[in-house]
Amino acid sequence: QVQLVESGGGLVQPGGSLRLSCAASGIAFNIYVMGWYRQAPGSQRDLVATIATSGNTNYADSVKGRFTIARDNAKNTVALQMDNLKPEDTAVYYCYATVRPIGALVSPAWGQGTQVTVSS
């Protein structure tokens, strides 16, 4: 079983920055796409950014130019640098990955979520 563990959430003022990190662990697996989703109260879980093993990235329009996603394939980690944060960025942020344990099918994996609050 693959586990994703996030860190780095917290409270920040508008215009501030935060960096989220996520590490994948488990026994003998392959990771494909990694990324971040977020869910605000009363809303659905939405894509924030994804990154392929090749390094190709995809961002939600609302975060383009402010957020940067990066990954370390050797360490099975993904990070999200969030700059110029806005109150509407407030949400629980979830790490995501498509993984394939050896001998099993490709499936999604999710972290437990980390709260990001942008408020003055």
Backbone atoms as SQL, in Angstrom:
CREATE TABLE atoms (id INTEGER PRIMARY KEY, chain TEXT, resi INTEGER, resn TEXT, atom TEXT, x REAL, y REAL, z REAL);
INSERT INTO atoms VALUES
  (1, 'A', 1, 'GLN', 'N', 0.849, -1.191, 0.000),
  (2, 'A', 1, 'GLN', 'CA', 0.000, 0.000, 0.000),
  (3, 'A', 1, 'GLN', 'C', 0.881, 1.236, 0.000),
  (4, 'A', 2, 'VAL', 'N', 0.498, 2.218, -0.816),
  (5, 'A', 2, 'VAL', 'CA', 1.267, 3.454, -0.923),
  (6, 'A', 2, 'VAL', 'C', 0.630, 4.506, -0.025),
  (7, 'A', 3, 'GLN', 'N', 1.446, 5.203, 0.725),
  (8, 'A', 3, 'GLN', 'CA', 0.974, 6.279, 1.590),
  (9, 'A', 3, 'GLN', 'C', 1.566, 7.607, 1.140),
  (10, 'A', 4, 'LEU', 'N', 0.727, 8.652, 1.176),
  (11, 'A', 4, 'LEU', 'CA', 1.166, 10.014, 0.882),
  (12, 'A', 4, 'LEU', 'C', 1.025, 10.832, 2.153),
  (13, 'A', 5, 'VAL', 'N', 2.108, 11.486, 2.551),
  (14, 'A', 5, 'VAL', 'CA', 2.103, 12.280, 3.787),
  (15, 'A', 5, 'VAL', 'C', 2.463, 13.715, 3.446),
  (16, 'A', 6, 'GLU', 'N', 1.539, 14.638, 3.774),
  (17, 'A', 6, 'GLU', 'CA', 1.729, 16.054, 3.462),
  (18, 'A', 6, 'GLU', 'C', 2.247, 16.809, 4.675),
  (19, 'A', 7, 'SER', 'N', 2.850, 17.951, 4.397),
  (20, 'A', 7, 'SER', 'CA', 3.265, 18.877, 5.449),
  (21, 'A', 7, 'SER', 'C', 3.330, 20.279, 4.866),
  (22, 'A', 8, 'GLY', 'N', 3.273, 21.278, 5.760),
  (23, 'A', 8, 'GLY', 'CA', 3.513, 22.643, 5.316),
  (24, 'A', 8, 'GLY', 'C', 2.325, 23.574, 5.300),
  (25, 'A', 9, 'GLY', 'N', 1.153, 23.120, 5.666),
  (26, 'A', 9, 'GLY', 'CA', 0.007, 24.020, 5.694),
  (27, 'A', 9, 'GLY', 'C', 0.098, 24.989, 6.857),
  (28, 'A', 10, 'GLY', 'N', -0.884, 25.904, 6.918),
  (29, 'A', 10, 'GLY', 'CA', -0.898, 26.851, 8.021),
  (30, 'A', 10, 'GLY', 'C', -1.685, 28.093, 7.694),
  (31, 'A', 11, 'LEU', 'N', -1.490, 29.105, 8.537),
  (32, 'A', 11, 'LEU', 'CA', -2.177, 30.386, 8.394),
  (33, 'A', 11, 'LEU', 'C', -1.192, 31.415, 7.840),
  (34, 'A', 12, 'VAL', 'N', -1.634, 32.158, 6.835),
  (35, 'A', 12, 'VAL', 'CA', -0.780, 33.170, 6.227),
  (36, 'A', 12, 'VAL', 'C', -1.641, 34.363, 5.840),
  (37, 'A', 13, 'GLN', 'N', -1.045, 35.530, 5.826),
  (38, 'A', 13, 'GLN', 'CA', -1.767, 36.733, 5.421),
  (39, 'A', 13, 'GLN', 'C', -1.848, 36.827, 3.903),
  (40, 'A', 14, 'PRO', 'N', -2.844, 37.525, 3.401),
  (41, 'A', 14, 'PRO', 'CA', -2.921, 37.733, 1.943),
  (42, 'A', 14, 'PRO', 'C', -1.623, 38.324, 1.408),
  (43, 'A', 15, 'GLY', 'N', -1.185, 37.795, 0.275),
  (44, 'A', 15, 'GLY', 'CA', 0.082, 38.211, -0.318),
  (45, 'A', 15, 'GLY', 'C', 1.271, 37.408, 0.155),
  (46, 'A', 16, 'GLY', 'N', 1.053, 36.576, 1.160),
  (47, 'A', 16, 'GLY', 'CA', 2.136, 35.772, 1.695),
  (48, 'A', 16, 'GLY', 'C', 2.382, 34.503, 0.901),
  (49, 'A', 17, 'SER', 'N', 3.307, 33.684, 1.418),
  (50, 'A', 17, 'SER', 'CA', 3.702, 32.449, 0.740),
  (51, 'A', 17, 'SER', 'C', 3.678, 31.270, 1.699),
  (52, 'A', 18, 'LEU', 'N', 3.435, 30.104, 1.133),
  (53, 'A', 18, 'LEU', 'CA', 3.535, 28.835, 1.848),
  (54, 'A', 18, 'LEU', 'C', 4.076, 27.797, 0.890),
  (55, 'A', 19, 'ARG', 'N', 4.717, 26.795, 1.466),
  (56, 'A', 19, 'ARG', 'CA', 5.224, 25.678, 0.661),
  (57, 'A', 19, 'ARG', 'C', 4.685, 24.386, 1.239),
  (58, 'A', 20, 'LEU', 'N', 3.993, 23.630, 0.406),
  (59, 'A', 20, 'LEU', 'CA', 3.493, 22.313, 0.793),
  (60, 'A', 20, 'LEU', 'C', 4.419, 21.237, 0.251),
  (61, 'A', 21, 'SER', 'N', 4.590, 20.195, 1.048),
  (62, 'A', 21, 'SER', 'CA', 5.411, 19.068, 0.618),
  (63, 'A', 21, 'SER', 'C', 4.638, 17.773, 0.813),
  (64, 'A', 22, 'CYS', 'N', 4.975, 16.787, 0.004),
  (65, 'A', 22, 'CYS', 'CA', 4.307, 15.479, 0.091),
  (66, 'A', 22, 'CYS', 'C', 5.320, 14.399, -0.247),
  (67, 'A', 23, 'ALA', 'N', 5.359, 13.369, 0.585),
  (68, 'A', 23, 'ALA', 'CA', 6.273, 12.254, 0.361),
  (69, 'A', 23, 'ALA', 'C', 5.479, 10.962, 0.241),
  (70, 'A', 24, 'ALA', 'N', 5.813, 10.171, -0.745),
  (71, 'A', 24, 'ALA', 'CA', 5.164, 8.877, -0.954),
  (72, 'A', 24, 'ALA', 'C', 6.043, 7.773, -0.394),
  (73, 'A', 25, 'SER', 'N', 5.416, 6.819, 0.266),
  (74, 'A', 25, 'SER', 'CA', 6.162, 5.683, 0.802),
  (75, 'A', 25, 'SER', 'C', 5.334, 4.419, 0.658),
  (76, 'A', 26, 'GLY', 'N', 6.012, 3.291, 0.678),
  (77, 'A', 26, 'GLY', 'CA', 5.341, 2.015, 0.550),
  (78, 'A', 26, 'GLY', 'C', 6.336, 0.970, 0.086),
  (79, 'A', 27, 'ILE', 'N', 5.825, -0.170, -0.274),
  (80, 'A', 27, 'ILE', 'CA', 6.679, -1.270, -0.683),
  (81, 'A', 27, 'ILE', 'C', 6.553, -1.478, -2.180),
  (82, 'A', 28, 'ALA', 'N', 7.675, -1.269, -2.894),
  (83, 'A', 28, 'ALA', 'CA', 7.782, -1.623, -4.306),
  (84, 'A', 28, 'ALA', 'C', 6.612, -1.087, -5.139),
  (85, 'A', 29, 'PHE', 'N', 6.709, 0.167, -5.549),
  (86, 'A', 29, 'PHE', 'CA', 5.649, 0.750, -6.357),
  (87, 'A', 29, 'PHE', 'C', 6.240, 1.705, -7.383),
  (88, 'A', 30, 'ASN', 'N', 5.447, 2.006, -8.387),
  (89, 'A', 30, 'ASN', 'CA', 5.781, 3.027, -9.372),
  (90, 'A', 30, 'ASN', 'C', 4.813, 4.191, -9.224),
  (91, 'A', 31, 'ILE', 'N', 5.324, 5.378, -9.391),
  (92, 'A', 31, 'ILE', 'CA', 4.495, 6.576, -9.336),
  (93, 'A', 31, 'ILE', 'C', 4.464, 7.223, -10.699),
  (94, 'A', 32, 'TYR', 'N', 3.324, 7.662, -11.111),
  (95, 'A', 32, 'TYR', 'CA', 3.182, 8.338, -12.399),
  (96, 'A', 32, 'TYR', 'C', 2.904, 9.811, -12.140),
  (97, 'A', 33, 'VAL', 'N', 1.708, 10.278, -12.365),
  (98, 'A', 33, 'VAL', 'CA', 1.383, 11.681, -12.117),
  (99, 'A', 33, 'VAL', 'C', 1.328, 11.954, -10.611),
  (100, 'A', 34, 'MET', 'N', 1.865, 13.104, -10.208),
  (101, 'A', 34, 'MET', 'CA', 1.710, 13.592, -8.837),
  (102, 'A', 34, 'MET', 'C', 1.099, 14.987, -8.899),
  (103, 'A', 35, 'GLY', 'N', 0.431, 15.364, -7.830),
  (104, 'A', 35, 'GLY', 'CA', -0.179, 16.688, -7.877),
  (105, 'A', 35, 'GLY', 'C', -0.866, 17.078, -6.594),
  (106, 'A', 36, 'TRP', 'N', -1.604, 18.174, -6.679),
  (107, 'A', 36, 'TRP', 'CA', -2.328, 18.732, -5.549),
  (108, 'A', 36, 'TRP', 'C', -3.755, 19.092, -5.970),
  (109, 'A', 37, 'TYR', 'N', -4.685, 18.787, -5.102),
  (110, 'A', 37, 'TYR', 'CA', -6.069, 19.205, -5.221),
  (111, 'A', 37, 'TYR', 'C', -6.418, 19.989, -3.965),
  (112, 'A', 38, 'ARG', 'N', -7.500, 20.720, -4.013),
  (113, 'A', 38, 'ARG', 'CA', -7.950, 21.436, -2.819),
  (114, 'A', 38, 'ARG', 'C', -9.466, 21.413, -2.730),
  (115, 'A', 39, 'GLN', 'N', -9.934, 21.532, -1.494),
  (116, 'A', 39, 'GLN', 'CA', -11.376, 21.505, -1.252),
  (117, 'A', 39, 'GLN', 'C', -11.717, 22.534, -0.188),
  (118, 'A', 40, 'ALA', 'N', -12.514, 23.528, -0.580),
  (119, 'A', 40, 'ALA', 'CA', -12.997, 24.532, 0.352),
  (120, 'A', 40, 'ALA', 'C', -14.315, 24.050, 0.956),
  (121, 'A', 41, 'PRO', 'N', -14.690, 24.565, 2.114),
  (122, 'A', 41, 'PRO', 'CA', -15.949, 24.139, 2.738),
  (123, 'A', 41, 'PRO', 'C', -17.128, 24.327, 1.792),
  (124, 'A', 42, 'GLY', 'N', -17.940, 23.278, 1.659),
  (125, 'A', 42, 'GLY', 'CA', -19.125, 23.347, 0.821),
  (126, 'A', 42, 'GLY', 'C', -18.858, 23.246, -0.666),
  (127, 'A', 43, 'SER', 'N', -17.602, 22.977, -1.036),
  (128, 'A', 43, 'SER', 'CA', -17.240, 22.899, -2.449),
  (129, 'A', 43, 'SER', 'C', -16.688, 21.524, -2.789),
  (130, 'A', 44, 'GLN', 'N', -16.599, 21.254, -4.078),
  (131, 'A', 44, 'GLN', 'CA', -16.015, 19.993, -4.514),
  (132, 'A', 44, 'GLN', 'C', -14.494, 20.100, -4.485),
  (133, 'A', 45, 'ARG', 'N', -13.857, 18.945, -4.576),
  (134, 'A', 45, 'ARG', 'CA', -12.397, 18.904, -4.610),
  (135, 'A', 45, 'ARG', 'C', -11.940, 19.247, -6.028),
  (136, 'A', 46, 'ASP', 'N', -11.106, 20.264, -6.142),
  (137, 'A', 46, 'ASP', 'CA', -10.683, 20.761, -7.444),
  (138, 'A', 46, 'ASP', 'C', -9.176, 20.592, -7.640),
  (139, 'A', 47, 'LEU', 'N', -8.798, 20.406, -8.886),
  (140, 'A', 47, 'LEU', 'CA', -7.388, 20.304, -9.235),
  (141, 'A', 47, 'LEU', 'C', -6.702, 21.655, -9.033),
  (142, 'A', 48, 'VAL', 'N', -5.497, 21.598, -8.467),
  (143, 'A', 48, 'VAL', 'CA', -4.662, 22.792, -8.336),
  (144, 'A', 48, 'VAL', 'C', -3.525, 22.718, -9.351),
  (145, 'A', 49, 'ALA', 'N', -2.772, 21.627, -9.304),
  (146, 'A', 49, 'ALA', 'CA', -1.637, 21.464, -10.208),
  (147, 'A', 49, 'ALA', 'C', -1.231, 20.004, -10.242),
  (148, 'A', 50, 'THR', 'N', -0.736, 19.560, -11.394),
  (149, 'A', 50, 'THR', 'CA', -0.189, 18.219, -11.523),
  (150, 'A', 50, 'THR', 'C', 1.143, 18.280, -12.260),
  (151, 'A', 51, 'ILE', 'N', 1.939, 17.226, -12.064),
  (152, 'A', 51, 'ILE', 'CA', 3.226, 17.135, -12.735),
  (153, 'A', 51, 'ILE', 'C', 3.498, 15.684, -13.083),
  (154, 'A', 52, 'ALA', 'N', 3.871, 15.447, -14.318),
  (155, 'A', 52, 'ALA', 'CA', 4.170, 14.099, -14.788),
  (156, 'A', 52, 'ALA', 'C', 5.625, 13.743, -14.464),
  (157, 'A', 53, 'THR', 'N', 5.949, 12.476, -14.647),
  (158, 'A', 53, 'THR', 'CA', 7.325, 12.055, -14.414),
  (159, 'A', 53, 'THR', 'C', 8.293, 12.772, -15.351),
  (160, 'A', 54, 'SER', 'N', 7.799, 13.193, -16.512),
  (161, 'A', 54, 'SER', 'CA', 8.619, 13.919, -17.480),
  (162, 'A', 54, 'SER', 'C', 8.891, 15.353, -17.046),
  (163, 'A', 55, 'GLY', 'N', 8.094, 15.831, -16.086),
  (164, 'A', 55, 'GLY', 'CA', 8.213, 17.215, -15.657),
  (165, 'A', 55, 'GLY', 'C', 7.158, 18.131, -16.254),
  (166, 'A', 56, 'ASN', 'N', 6.347, 17.620, -17.164),
  (167, 'A', 56, 'ASN', 'CA', 5.262, 18.420, -17.723),
  (168, 'A', 56, 'ASN', 'C', 4.265, 18.775, -16.625),
  (169, 'A', 57, 'THR', 'N', 3.856, 20.034, -16.605),
  (170, 'A', 57, 'THR', 'CA', 2.986, 20.524, -15.544),
  (171, 'A', 57, 'THR', 'C', 1.649, 21.003, -16.093),
  (172, 'A', 58, 'ASN', 'N', 0.666, 21.034, -15.196),
  (173, 'A', 58, 'ASN', 'CA', -0.664, 21.518, -15.530),
  (174, 'A', 58, 'ASN', 'C', -1.178, 22.275, -14.313),
  (175, 'A', 59, 'TYR', 'N', -1.698, 23.482, -14.521),
  (176, 'A', 59, 'TYR', 'CA', -2.181, 24.309, -13.421),
  (177, 'A', 59, 'TYR', 'C', -3.620, 24.742, -13.662),
  (178, 'A', 60, 'ALA', 'N', -4.356, 24.878, -12.567),
  (179, 'A', 60, 'ALA', 'CA', -5.657, 25.520, -12.647),
  (180, 'A', 60, 'ALA', 'C', -5.446, 26.987, -13.017),
  (181, 'A', 61, 'ASP', 'N', -6.370, 27.548, -13.785),
  (182, 'A', 61, 'ASP', 'CA', -6.230, 28.945, -14.212),
  (183, 'A', 61, 'ASP', 'C', -6.103, 29.889, -13.023),
  (184, 'A', 62, 'SER', 'N', -6.788, 29.567, -11.945),
  (185, 'A', 62, 'SER', 'CA', -6.818, 30.458, -10.787),
  (186, 'A', 62, 'SER', 'C', -5.475, 30.578, -10.066),
  (187, 'A', 63, 'VAL', 'N', -4.551, 29.649, -10.323),
  (188, 'A', 63, 'VAL', 'CA', -3.268, 29.673, -9.617),
  (189, 'A', 63, 'VAL', 'C', -2.087, 29.903, -10.541),
  (190, 'A', 64, 'LYS', 'N', -2.325, 29.960, -11.839),
  (191, 'A', 64, 'LYS', 'CA', -1.230, 30.161, -12.787),
  (192, 'A', 64, 'LYS', 'C', -0.493, 31.464, -12.481),
  (193, 'A', 65, 'GLY', 'N', 0.830, 31.393, -12.486),
  (194, 'A', 65, 'GLY', 'CA', 1.644, 32.561, -12.202),
  (195, 'A', 65, 'GLY', 'C', 1.889, 32.795, -10.723),
  (196, 'A', 66, 'ARG', 'N', 1.175, 32.083, -9.859),
  (197, 'A', 66, 'ARG', 'CA', 1.347, 32.251, -8.406),
  (198, 'A', 66, 'ARG', 'C', 1.870, 30.977, -7.740),
  (199, 'A', 67, 'PHE', 'N', 1.468, 29.824, -8.240),
  (200, 'A', 67, 'PHE', 'CA', 1.873, 28.545, -7.660),
  (201, 'A', 67, 'PHE', 'C', 2.849, 27.844, -8.598),
  (202, 'A', 68, 'THR', 'N', 3.776, 27.095, -7.993),
  (203, 'A', 68, 'THR', 'CA', 4.738, 26.313, -8.767),
  (204, 'A', 68, 'THR', 'C', 4.830, 24.911, -8.180),
  (205, 'A', 69, 'ILE', 'N', 4.666, 23.913, -9.040),
  (206, 'A', 69, 'ILE', 'CA', 4.760, 22.526, -8.600),
  (207, 'A', 69, 'ILE', 'C', 6.090, 21.949, -9.070),
  (208, 'A', 70, 'ALA', 'N', 6.683, 21.113, -8.229),
  (209, 'A', 70, 'ALA', 'CA', 7.947, 20.468, -8.573),
  (210, 'A', 70, 'ALA', 'C', 7.987, 19.096, -7.920),
  (211, 'A', 71, 'ARG', 'N', 8.759, 18.198, -8.493),
  (212, 'A', 71, 'ARG', 'CA', 8.860, 16.846, -7.928),
  (213, 'A', 71, 'ARG', 'C', 10.296, 16.352, -7.990),
  (214, 'A', 72, 'ASP', 'N', 10.582, 15.413, -7.113),
  (215, 'A', 72, 'ASP', 'CA', 11.869, 14.726, -7.102),
  (216, 'A', 72, 'ASP', 'C', 11.563, 13.252, -7.313),
  (217, 'A', 73, 'ASN', 'N', 11.805, 12.757, -8.506),
  (218, 'A', 73, 'ASN', 'CA', 11.452, 11.375, -8.830),
  (219, 'A', 73, 'ASN', 'C', 12.264, 10.373, -8.003),
  (220, 'A', 74, 'ALA', 'N', 13.488, 10.716, -7.691),
  (221, 'A', 74, 'ALA', 'CA', 14.336, 9.796, -6.926),
  (222, 'A', 74, 'ALA', 'C', 13.843, 9.635, -5.497),
  (223, 'A', 75, 'LYS', 'N', 13.248, 10.693, -4.958),
  (224, 'A', 75, 'LYS', 'CA', 12.782, 10.662, -3.565),
  (225, 'A', 75, 'LYS', 'C', 11.280, 10.455, -3.454),
  (226, 'A', 76, 'ASN', 'N', 10.589, 10.397, -4.589),
  (227, 'A', 76, 'ASN', 'CA', 9.124, 10.241, -4.587),
  (228, 'A', 76, 'ASN', 'C', 8.440, 11.350, -3.786),
  (229, 'A', 77, 'THR', 'N', 8.852, 12.570, -4.053),
  (230, 'A', 77, 'THR', 'CA', 8.261, 13.714, -3.373),
  (231, 'A', 77, 'THR', 'C', 7.738, 14.732, -4.381),
  (232, 'A', 78, 'VAL', 'N', 6.756, 15.504, -3.939),
  (233, 'A', 78, 'VAL', 'CA', 6.215, 16.593, -4.744),
  (234, 'A', 78, 'VAL', 'C', 5.992, 17.777, -3.817),
  (235, 'A', 79, 'ALA', 'N', 6.244, 18.970, -4.333),
  (236, 'A', 79, 'ALA', 'CA', 6.096, 20.180, -3.536),
  (237, 'A', 79, 'ALA', 'C', 5.260, 21.197, -4.302),
  (238, 'A', 80, 'LEU', 'N', 4.593, 22.060, -3.561),
  (239, 'A', 80, 'LEU', 'CA', 3.801, 23.130, -4.159),
  (240, 'A', 80, 'LEU', 'C', 4.204, 24.437, -3.487),
  (241, 'A', 81, 'GLN', 'N', 4.861, 25.293, -4.222),
  (242, 'A', 81, 'GLN', 'CA', 5.217, 26.625, -3.741),
  (243, 'A', 81, 'GLN', 'C', 4.070, 27.571, -4.080),
  (244, 'A', 82, 'MET', 'N', 3.504, 28.188, -3.055),
  (245, 'A', 82, 'MET', 'CA', 2.348, 29.055, -3.244),
  (246, 'A', 82, 'MET', 'C', 2.731, 30.478, -2.855),
  (247, 'A', 83, 'ASP', 'N', 2.721, 31.365, -3.818),
  (248, 'A', 83, 'ASP', 'CA', 3.074, 32.771, -3.603),
  (249, 'A', 83, 'ASP', 'C', 1.869, 33.659, -3.866),
  (250, 'A', 84, 'ASN', 'N', 1.939, 34.882, -3.342),
  (251, 'A', 84, 'ASN', 'CA', 0.858, 35.852, -3.527),
  (252, 'A', 84, 'ASN', 'C', -0.497, 35.214, -3.203),
  (253, 'A', 85, 'LEU', 'N', -0.572, 34.589, -2.054),
  (254, 'A', 85, 'LEU', 'CA', -1.785, 33.885, -1.661),
  (255, 'A', 85, 'LEU', 'C', -2.943, 34.842, -1.460),
  (256, 'A', 86, 'LYS', 'N', -4.130, 34.354, -1.789),
  (257, 'A', 86, 'LYS', 'CA', -5.359, 35.131, -1.686),
  (258, 'A', 86, 'LYS', 'C', -6.334, 34.416, -0.749),
  (259, 'A', 87, 'PRO', 'N', -7.270, 35.156, -0.156),
  (260, 'A', 87, 'PRO', 'CA', -8.248, 34.497, 0.728),
  (261, 'A', 87, 'PRO', 'C', -8.986, 33.348, 0.043),
  (262, 'A', 88, 'GLU', 'N', -9.215, 33.460, -1.250),
  (263, 'A', 88, 'GLU', 'CA', -9.923, 32.389, -1.956),
  (264, 'A', 88, 'GLU', 'C', -9.084, 31.128, -2.143),
  (265, 'A', 89, 'ASP', 'N', -7.824, 31.181, -1.765),
  (266, 'A', 89, 'ASP', 'CA', -6.986, 29.977, -1.780),
  (267, 'A', 89, 'ASP', 'C', -7.199, 29.136, -0.516),
  (268, 'A', 90, 'THR', 'N', -7.943, 29.658, 0.434),
  (269, 'A', 90, 'THR', 'CA', -8.202, 28.926, 1.669),
  (270, 'A', 90, 'THR', 'C', -8.937, 27.630, 1.376),
  (271, 'A', 91, 'ALA', 'N', -8.369, 26.517, 1.832),
  (272, 'A', 91, 'ALA', 'CA', -8.937, 25.199, 1.567),
  (273, 'A', 91, 'ALA', 'C', -8.078, 24.142, 2.258),
  (274, 'A', 92, 'VAL', 'N', -8.587, 22.922, 2.241),
  (275, 'A', 92, 'VAL', 'CA', -7.755, 21.773, 2.598),
  (276, 'A', 92, 'VAL', 'C', -7.080, 21.299, 1.314),
  (277, 'A', 93, 'TYR', 'N', -5.772, 21.169, 1.356),
  (278, 'A', 93, 'TYR', 'CA', -5.001, 20.770, 0.185),
  (279, 'A', 93, 'TYR', 'C', -4.616, 19.300, 0.321),
  (280, 'A', 94, 'TYR', 'N', -4.872, 18.546, -0.745),
  (281, 'A', 94, 'TYR', 'CA', -4.617, 17.103, -0.755),
  (282, 'A', 94, 'TYR', 'C', -3.546, 16.761, -1.782),
  (283, 'A', 95, 'CYS', 'N', -2.570, 16.007, -1.335),
  (284, 'A', 95, 'CYS', 'CA', -1.588, 15.450, -2.245),
  (285, 'A', 95, 'CYS', 'C', -2.224, 14.277, -2.990),
  (286, 'A', 96, 'TYR', 'N', -1.852, 14.129, -4.253),
  (287, 'A', 96, 'TYR', 'CA', -2.436, 13.097, -5.109),
  (288, 'A', 96, 'TYR', 'C', -1.337, 12.444, -5.933),
  (289, 'A', 97, 'ALA', 'N', -1.511, 11.160, -6.204),
  (290, 'A', 97, 'ALA', 'CA', -0.596, 10.469, -7.100),
  (291, 'A', 97, 'ALA', 'C', -1.308, 9.294, -7.741),
  (292, 'A', 98, 'THR', 'N', -0.932, 9.000, -8.955),
  (293, 'A', 98, 'THR', 'CA', -1.352, 7.737, -9.552),
  (294, 'A', 98, 'THR', 'C', -0.185, 6.770, -9.359),
  (295, 'A', 99, 'VAL', 'N', -0.499, 5.631, -8.771),
  (296, 'A', 99, 'VAL', 'CA', 0.550, 4.697, -8.381),
  (297, 'A', 99, 'VAL', 'C', 0.221, 3.303, -8.875),
  (298, 'A', 100, 'ARG', 'N', 1.260, 2.476, -9.012),
  (299, 'A', 100, 'ARG', 'CA', 1.060, 1.073, -9.355),
  (300, 'A', 100, 'ARG', 'C', 1.965, 0.225, -8.481),
  (301, 'A', 101, 'PRO', 'N', 1.415, -0.339, -7.405),
  (302, 'A', 101, 'PRO', 'CA', 2.200, -1.296, -6.631),
  (303, 'A', 101, 'PRO', 'C', 2.595, -2.469, -7.514),
  (304, 'A', 102, 'ILE', 'N', 3.745, -3.021, -7.297),
  (305, 'A', 102, 'ILE', 'CA', 4.211, -4.137, -8.119),
  (306, 'A', 102, 'ILE', 'C', 3.182, -5.261, -8.074),
  (307, 'A', 103, 'GLY', 'N', 2.768, -5.699, -9.263),
  (308, 'A', 103, 'GLY', 'CA', 1.799, -6.776, -9.346),
  (309, 'A', 103, 'GLY', 'C', 0.356, -6.334, -9.256),
  (310, 'A', 104, 'ALA', 'N', 0.143, -5.019, -9.134),
  (311, 'A', 104, 'ALA', 'CA', -1.219, -4.514, -9.005),
  (312, 'A', 104, 'ALA', 'C', -1.515, -3.535, -10.138),
  (313, 'A', 105, 'LEU', 'N', -2.755, -3.065, -10.196),
  (314, 'A', 105, 'LEU', 'CA', -3.167, -2.119, -11.221),
  (315, 'A', 105, 'LEU', 'C', -2.864, -0.690, -10.802),
  (316, 'A', 106, 'VAL', 'N', -2.828, 0.203, -11.791),
  (317, 'A', 106, 'VAL', 'CA', -2.675, 1.626, -11.492),
  (318, 'A', 106, 'VAL', 'C', -3.912, 2.123, -10.755),
  (319, 'A', 107, 'SER', 'N', -3.686, 2.908, -9.710),
  (320, 'A', 107, 'SER', 'CA', -4.807, 3.415, -8.923),
  (321, 'A', 107, 'SER', 'C', -4.432, 4.758, -8.316),
  (322, 'A', 108, 'PRO', 'N', -5.443, 5.550, -7.900),
  (323, 'A', 108, 'PRO', 'CA', -5.140, 6.839, -7.280),
  (324, 'A', 108, 'PRO', 'C', -4.796, 6.670, -5.808),
  (325, 'A', 109, 'ALA', 'N', -3.948, 7.545, -5.313),
  (326, 'A', 109, 'ALA', 'CA', -3.624, 7.594, -3.890),
  (327, 'A', 109, 'ALA', 'C', -3.773, 9.035, -3.426),
  (328, 'A', 110, 'TRP', 'N', -4.237, 9.213, -2.195),
  (329, 'A', 110, 'TRP', 'CA', -4.488, 10.532, -1.636),
  (330, 'A', 110, 'TRP', 'C', -3.809, 10.664, -0.280),
  (331, 'A', 111, 'GLY', 'N', -3.345, 11.890, 0.004),
  (332, 'A', 111, 'GLY', 'CA', -2.871, 12.194, 1.337),
  (333, 'A', 111, 'GLY', 'C', -4.035, 12.510, 2.247),
  (334, 'A', 112, 'GLN', 'N', -3.720, 12.801, 3.510),
  (335, 'A', 112, 'GLN', 'CA', -4.761, 13.046, 4.500),
  (336, 'A', 112, 'GLN', 'C', -5.276, 14.477, 4.456),
  (337, 'A', 113, 'GLY', 'N', -4.572, 15.348, 3.780),
  (338, 'A', 113, 'GLY', 'CA', -4.981, 16.742, 3.651),
  (339, 'A', 113, 'GLY', 'C', -4.292, 17.637, 4.658),
  (340, 'A', 114, 'THR', 'N', -4.017, 18.867, 4.226),
  (341, 'A', 114, 'THR', 'CA', -3.417, 19.863, 5.108),
  (342, 'A', 114, 'THR', 'C', -4.135, 21.193, 4.899),
  (343, 'A', 115, 'GLN', 'N', -4.458, 21.866, 6.006),
  (344, 'A', 115, 'GLN', 'CA', -5.248, 23.085, 5.935),
  (345, 'A', 115, 'GLN', 'C', -4.367, 24.278, 5.568),
  (346, 'A', 116, 'VAL', 'N', -4.837, 25.053, 4.604),
  (347, 'A', 116, 'VAL', 'CA', -4.216, 26.336, 4.253),
  (348, 'A', 116, 'VAL', 'C', -5.268, 27.419, 4.460),
  (349, 'A', 117, 'THR', 'N', -4.954, 28.391, 5.294),
  (350, 'A', 117, 'THR', 'CA', -5.872, 29.493, 5.569),
  (351, 'A', 117, 'THR', 'C', -5.178, 30.806, 5.252),
  (352, 'A', 118, 'VAL', 'N', -5.812, 31.594, 4.398),
  (353, 'A', 118, 'VAL', 'CA', -5.271, 32.896, 4.016),
  (354, 'A', 118, 'VAL', 'C', -6.209, 33.962, 4.566),
  (355, 'A', 119, 'SER', 'N', -5.722, 34.685, 5.557),
  (356, 'A', 119, 'SER', 'CA', -6.577, 35.647, 6.243),
  (357, 'A', 119, 'SER', 'C', -5.721, 36.694, 6.933),
  (358, 'A', 120, 'SER', 'N', -6.248, 37.908, 7.001),
  (359, 'A', 120, 'SER', 'CA', -5.569, 38.968, 7.729),
  (360, 'A', 120, 'SER', 'C', -6.082, 39.054, 9.158);
